């Protein structure tokens, strides 16, 4: 066990001096008395006000006054704050708790000056802004790609002509535009029609302000209460009263069995959802049969896939653990 240390230690607060004695006040002094004593001593020992009188025996006056002023400032910084003063008084009363005094002293000195809540708020806002603009970039990339697909481009062009948006009449005079400007305008018209007519889902869907992280955190209590109310309603209707499931409830159970998110499930075609309902996949036994069928079908496709055959042949003949000199 380490030997008990003294309460006054070099490197902590006022070192070997008692901060109350440095300011010339008692331990029961109020904040006003401490501030008054600090101002009087600061005027006396401030380097700008010191005129060369000796401050200590045998030492240079200006240097001693400067060190004295630093000690006074340290004592005032220690005693003016209630929490720091409380830790200092505890150190005077319990000098044997050596490591605890070091921990409290340096934890307060090294603590961040900015409120952690502000840092968290700024971080969340920055992530939300980046998230929103990233989604917009992905959405615009999807629109630009769809504008190059002949199927959607032809349909959008026909709709634009029916609405009279593609005016091919030549303009004369000052309003005359170049072919490049006309082509850019037509391209924007086609993209706008694709945005309005095509419902993109999944990772490239149109971003919504309520989907970013900031609004998700703010609306978390509302979503939690909404889920609790919905869950109680589900238990009351289908467990206690024994009502039959509706279409939405059946699709929800199927989606939960498939472990798919709402956006992933919505991206499925309508005929796929109808087939799920026809096979009654909301019943656990039927879903297990469907799952085994899908796994068997996947195995057959992989067995017939030429790339999978080459991979299995390579694993059998060469494999990752064999030393070979074949270039390919």
Coordinates of C-alpha atoms in Angstrom, one line a residue:
X1 CA 0.0 0.0 0.0
X2 CA 1.3 3.5 -0.7
X3 CA 2.1 5.6 2.3
X4 CA -0.4 8.4 3.2
X5 CA 0.5 11.6 1.4
X6 CA 0.2 15.1 2.7
X7 CA -2.8 17.2 1.7
X8 CA -0.7 19.9 0.2
X9 CA 1.1 18.6 -2.8
X10 CA 3.2 20.3 -5.5
X11 CA 1.3 20.5 -8.7
X12 CA -2.2 20.6 -7.2
X13 CA -4.0 24.0 -6.7
X14 CA -1.6 26.3 -4.7
X15 CA 1.0 23.7 -4.1
X16 CA 2.4 23.7 -0.5
X17 CA 0.5 26.8 0.3
X18 CA -3.1 27.0 1.5
X19 CA -5.2 29.0 -0.9
X20 CA -7.1 30.6 1.9
X21 CA -3.9 31.8 3.5
X22 CA -2.6 33.1 0.1
X23 CA -5.7 35.4 -0.2
X24 CA -5.7 36.1 3.6
X25 CA -9.3 34.8 4.2
X26 CA -10.8 32.1 6.3
X27 CA -12.5 28.9 5.1
X28 CA -15.9 30.4 5.9
X29 CA -15.3 33.4 3.7
X30 CA -18.0 34.2 1.1
X31 CA -17.5 34.7 -2.6
X32 CA -17.6 38.5 -2.2
X33 CA -14.9 38.5 0.5
X34 CA -12.7 36.2 -1.7
X35 CA -13.2 38.5 -4.7
X36 CA -12.4 41.6 -2.6
X37 CA -9.2 40.1 -1.2
X38 CA -8.1 39.0 -4.7
X39 CA -8.6 42.5 -6.1
X40 CA -6.6 44.1 -3.4
X41 CA -3.7 41.7 -3.7
X42 CA -3.8 41.8 -7.5
X43 CA -3.5 45.6 -7.5
X44 CA -0.5 45.3 -5.2
X45 CA 1.4 42.5 -7.0
X46 CA 0.4 42.9 -10.6
X47 CA 3.5 43.2 -12.9
X48 CA 2.2 46.4 -14.5
X49 CA 1.7 48.1 -11.2
X50 CA 4.7 46.8 -9.3
X51 CA 7.3 49.5 -8.9
X52 CA 10.4 47.6 -7.8
X53 CA 9.8 47.2 -4.1
X54 CA 11.3 43.9 -2.8
X55 CA 8.7 41.2 -2.5
X56 CA 10.8 38.6 -0.7
X57 CA 14.1 38.3 1.0
X58 CA 17.1 37.8 -1.3
X59 CA 15.0 37.4 -4.5
X60 CA 14.6 39.8 -7.4
X61 CA 11.6 42.0 -6.6
X62 CA 9.9 41.9 -10.1
X63 CA 10.3 38.1 -10.5
X64 CA 9.1 37.5 -6.9
X65 CA 6.1 39.8 -7.5
X66 CA 5.2 38.0 -10.7
X67 CA 5.3 34.6 -9.0
X68 CA 3.3 35.9 -6.1
X69 CA 0.7 37.3 -8.6
X70 CA 0.4 33.9 -10.3
X71 CA -0.1 32.2 -6.9
X72 CA -2.8 34.7 -6.0
X73 CA -4.5 34.1 -9.4
X74 CA -4.4 30.4 -8.9
X75 CA -5.9 30.7 -5.4
X76 CA -8.7 32.9 -6.7
X77 CA -9.4 30.5 -9.6
X78 CA -9.6 27.6 -7.1
X79 CA -11.9 29.3 -4.6
X80 CA -14.2 31.3 -6.8
X81 CA -15.9 28.2 -8.3
X82 CA -18.2 26.3 -5.9
X83 CA -17.3 22.9 -7.3
X84 CA -13.6 23.5 -7.3
X85 CA -13.7 24.9 -3.8
X86 CA -15.7 21.9 -2.6
X87 CA -13.0 19.5 -4.0
X88 CA -10.2 21.7 -2.4
X89 CA -11.9 21.7 1.0
X90 CA -12.3 17.9 0.7
X91 CA -8.5 17.6 0.0
X92 CA -7.7 19.7 3.1
X93 CA -10.0 17.5 5.2
X94 CA -8.9 14.1 3.7
X95 CA -5.2 14.4 2.9
X96 CA -4.7 10.6 2.7
X97 CA -6.8 10.2 -0.5
X98 CA -3.9 11.1 -2.7
X99 CA -5.1 9.6 -6.1
X100 CA -8.6 10.9 -5.7
X101 CA -7.3 14.5 -5.4
X102 CA -5.2 14.1 -8.5
X103 CA -8.2 12.7 -10.4
X104 CA -10.6 15.5 -9.5
X105 CA -8.0 18.2 -10.1
X106 CA -7.0 17.1 -13.6
X107 CA -10.5 16.0 -14.6
X108 CA -11.7 19.6 -14.1
X109 CA -8.6 21.1 -15.8
X110 CA -8.8 18.9 -18.8
X111 CA -12.6 18.9 -19.1
X112 CA -13.9 20.4 -22.4
X113 CA -14.9 24.0 -22.2
X114 CA -17.7 23.6 -24.7
X115 CA -20.9 22.0 -23.6
X116 CA -21.1 18.4 -24.8
X117 CA -24.8 18.8 -25.7
X118 CA -23.8 21.5 -28.2
X119 CA -21.1 19.3 -29.7
X120 CA -23.7 16.5 -30.1
X121 CA -26.2 18.8 -31.7
X122 CA -23.7 20.2 -34.2
X123 CA -22.5 16.7 -35.1
X124 CA -26.1 15.5 -35.6
X125 CA -26.9 18.5 -37.8
X126 CA -23.8 18.0 -39.9
X127 CA -24.5 14.3 -40.4
X128 CA -28.1 15.2 -41.3
X129 CA -27.1 17.8 -43.9
X130 CA -24.6 15.4 -45.4
X131 CA -27.2 12.6 -45.4
X132 CA -29.8 14.8 -47.1
X133 CA -27.5 16.0 -49.9
X134 CA -26.1 12.5 -50.4
X135 CA -29.7 11.2 -50.9
X136 CA -30.4 14.0 -53.4
X137 CA -27.3 13.1 -55.3
X138 CA -28.3 9.5 -55.5
X139 CA -31.8 10.4 -56.6
X140 CA -30.5 12.7 -59.4
X141 CA -28.2 9.9 -60.6
X142 CA -31.2 7.6 -60.8
X143 CA -33.2 10.1 -62.8
X144 CA -30.3 10.8 -65.2
X145 CA -29.9 7.1 -65.7
X146 CA -33.6 6.5 -66.4
X147 CA -33.5 9.4 -68.9
X148 CA -31.1 7.4 -71.0
X149 CA -33.2 4.2 -70.9
X150 CA -35.1 4.0 -74.3
X151 CA -38.2 2.6 -72.6
X152 CA -38.7 5.5 -70.2
X153 CA -37.3 8.2 -72.5
X154 CA -39.8 7.3 -75.3
X155 CA -42.7 7.4 -72.9
X156 CA -41.7 10.7 -71.4
X157 CA -41.2 12.2 -74.8
X158 CA -44.7 11.2 -75.9
X159 CA -46.2 12.6 -72.7
X160 CA -44.3 15.9 -73.3
X161 CA -45.5 16.2 -76.8
X162 CA -49.1 15.5 -75.8
X163 CA -48.8 18.3 -73.2
X164 CA -47.3 20.6 -75.7
X165 CA -44.0 21.0 -73.8
X166 CA -41.8 20.2 -76.7
X167 CA -42.3 23.1 -79.0
X168 CA -40.4 22.6 -82.2
X169 CA -41.3 25.9 -83.9
X170 CA -38.4 28.0 -84.8
X171 CA -37.9 31.2 -82.9
X172 CA -36.9 34.4 -84.7
X173 CA -35.3 37.6 -83.7
X174 CA -33.9 38.2 -80.2
X175 CA -35.7 35.2 -78.8
X176 CA -34.0 32.8 -81.1
X177 CA -32.0 30.1 -79.2
X178 CA -29.3 27.8 -80.2
X179 CA -29.8 24.1 -80.8
X180 CA -27.8 23.3 -77.7
X181 CA -30.1 25.5 -75.5
X182 CA -33.2 23.8 -77.0
X183 CA -31.7 20.4 -76.4
X184 CA -30.9 21.2 -72.8
X185 CA -34.4 22.4 -72.2
X186 CA -36.0 19.3 -73.7
X187 CA -33.7 17.2 -71.6
X188 CA -34.9 18.9 -68.4
X189 CA -38.5 18.5 -69.5
X190 CA -38.0 14.8 -70.0
X191 CA -36.4 14.4 -66.6
X192 CA -39.2 16.3 -64.9
X193 CA -41.8 14.0 -66.5
X194 CA -39.8 11.0 -65.3
X195 CA -39.6 12.4 -61.8
X196 CA -43.4 12.9 -61.7
X197 CA -44.4 9.6 -63.4
X198 CA -41.9 7.1 -61.9
X199 CA -42.0 6.1 -58.3
X200 CA -38.4 5.2 -57.4
X201 CA -38.1 3.1 -54.3
X202 CA -35.2 1.7 -52.3
X203 CA -31.9 3.5 -51.9
X204 CA -32.5 5.8 -54.9
X205 CA -35.9 7.1 -53.8
X206 CA -36.7 10.8 -53.5
X207 CA -35.3 12.0 -50.2
X208 CA -37.7 13.3 -47.5
X209 CA -36.8 15.8 -44.8
X210 CA -38.4 13.6 -42.1
X211 CA -36.0 10.7 -43.0
X212 CA -32.8 12.4 -41.9
X213 CA -31.1 11.7 -38.6
X214 CA -32.1 14.9 -36.9
X215 CA -35.8 14.5 -37.4
X216 CA -35.6 10.8 -36.6
X217 CA -34.2 11.7 -33.2
X218 CA -36.7 14.4 -32.6
X219 CA -39.6 12.2 -33.6
X220 CA -38.4 9.1 -31.8
X221 CA -40.7 9.6 -28.8
X222 CA -43.7 10.0 -31.1
X223 CA -42.8 6.9 -33.1
X224 CA -42.3 4.9 -29.8
X225 CA -45.7 6.0 -28.5
X226 CA -47.3 5.2 -31.8
X227 CA -45.7 1.7 -31.9
X228 CA -46.9 1.0 -28.3
X229 CA -50.4 2.0 -29.2
X230 CA -50.3 -0.1 -32.4
X231 CA -48.9 -3.1 -30.5
X232 CA -51.6 -2.9 -27.8
X233 CA -54.3 -2.7 -30.6
X234 CA -52.8 -5.7 -32.3
X235 CA -52.8 -7.8 -29.1
X236 CA -56.4 -6.7 -28.3
X237 CA -57.8 -7.4 -31.8
X238 CA -56.0 -10.5 -32.9
X239 CA -55.0 -12.2 -29.7
X240 CA -57.7 -11.4 -27.2
X241 CA -60.7 -11.0 -29.5
X242 CA -59.4 -13.4 -32.1
X243 CA -60.3 -11.4 -35.2
X244 CA -59.2 -12.5 -38.7
X245 CA -56.3 -10.7 -40.3
X246 CA -56.9 -8.2 -43.0
X247 CA -54.8 -7.8 -46.1
X248 CA -52.4 -5.2 -44.5
X249 CA -52.0 -7.4 -41.5
X250 CA -51.2 -10.4 -43.6
X251 CA -48.6 -8.6 -45.6
X252 CA -47.1 -7.3 -42.4
X253 CA -46.7 -10.8 -41.1
X254 CA -45.2 -12.0 -44.4
X255 CA -42.7 -9.1 -44.4
X256 CA -41.7 -9.9 -40.9
X257 CA -41.1 -13.5 -41.7
X258 CA -39.0 -12.5 -44.7
X259 CA -37.0 -10.0 -42.6
X260 CA -37.4 -7.2 -45.1
X261 CA -37.8 -3.5 -44.4
X262 CA -40.8 -1.6 -45.4
X263 CA -39.1 0.1 -48.3
X264 CA -37.7 -3.3 -49.6
X265 CA -41.1 -4.9 -49.3
X266 CA -42.8 -2.0 -51.1
X267 CA -40.3 -2.3 -54.0
X268 CA -41.7 -5.8 -54.8
X269 CA -44.2 -6.1 -57.7
X270 CA -47.9 -6.4 -57.0
X271 CA -48.1 -9.8 -58.6
X272 CA -45.5 -11.1 -56.1
X273 CA -47.5 -9.8 -53.2
X274 CA -50.6 -11.4 -54.6
X275 CA -48.8 -14.7 -54.9
X276 CA -47.8 -14.4 -51.2
X277 CA -51.4 -14.0 -50.3
X278 CA -52.6 -16.8 -52.5
X279 CA -50.1 -19.2 -50.8
X280 CA -51.2 -17.9 -47.4
X281 CA -47.6 -17.2 -46.3
X282 CA -48.8 -15.4 -43.2
X283 CA -49.2 -18.9 -41.8
X284 CA -45.8 -20.1 -40.4
X285 CA -46.0 -23.6 -41.8
X286 CA -46.8 -22.3 -45.3
X287 CA -43.9 -19.9 -45.1
X288 CA -41.4 -22.6 -44.1
X289 CA -42.5 -24.6 -47.1
X290 CA -42.1 -21.6 -49.4
X291 CA -38.7 -20.9 -47.9
X292 CA -37.4 -24.4 -48.6
X293 CA -38.7 -24.2 -52.2
X294 CA -36.8 -20.9 -52.7
X295 CA -33.6 -22.4 -51.4
X296 CA -34.0 -25.5 -53.6
X297 CA -34.6 -23.3 -56.6
X298 CA -31.6 -21.2 -55.8
X299 CA -29.4 -24.3 -55.5
X300 CA -30.6 -25.5 -59.0
X301 CA -29.9 -22.1 -60.6
X302 CA -26.4 -22.1 -59.1
X303 CA -25.8 -25.7 -60.2
X304 CA -26.7 -24.8 -63.8
X305 CA -24.9 -21.5 -63.8
X306 CA -21.6 -21.8 -65.8
X307 CA -19.7 -19.4 -63.6
X308 CA -20.7 -21.4 -60.5
X309 CA -19.6 -24.6 -62.3
X310 CA -16.2 -23.1 -63.1
X311 CA -15.8 -21.9 -59.5
X312 CA -16.6 -25.4 -58.1
X313 CA -14.2 -27.0 -60.6
X314 CA -11.5 -24.5 -59.6
X315 CA -12.1 -25.2 -55.9
X316 CA -11.8 -28.9 -56.6
X317 CA -8.7 -28.9 -58.8
X318 CA -6.8 -25.8 -57.7
X319 CA -8.4 -24.2 -54.6
X320 CA -7.1 -21.3 -52.6
X321 CA -4.7 -23.5 -50.6
X322 CA -2.8 -24.9 -53.6
X323 CA 0.4 -23.6 -55.1
X324 CA -0.1 -23.2 -58.9
X325 CA 1.8 -21.6 -61.7
X326 CA -1.1 -21.2 -64.1
X327 CA -1.5 -17.5 -65.0
X328 CA -5.3 -17.5 -65.2

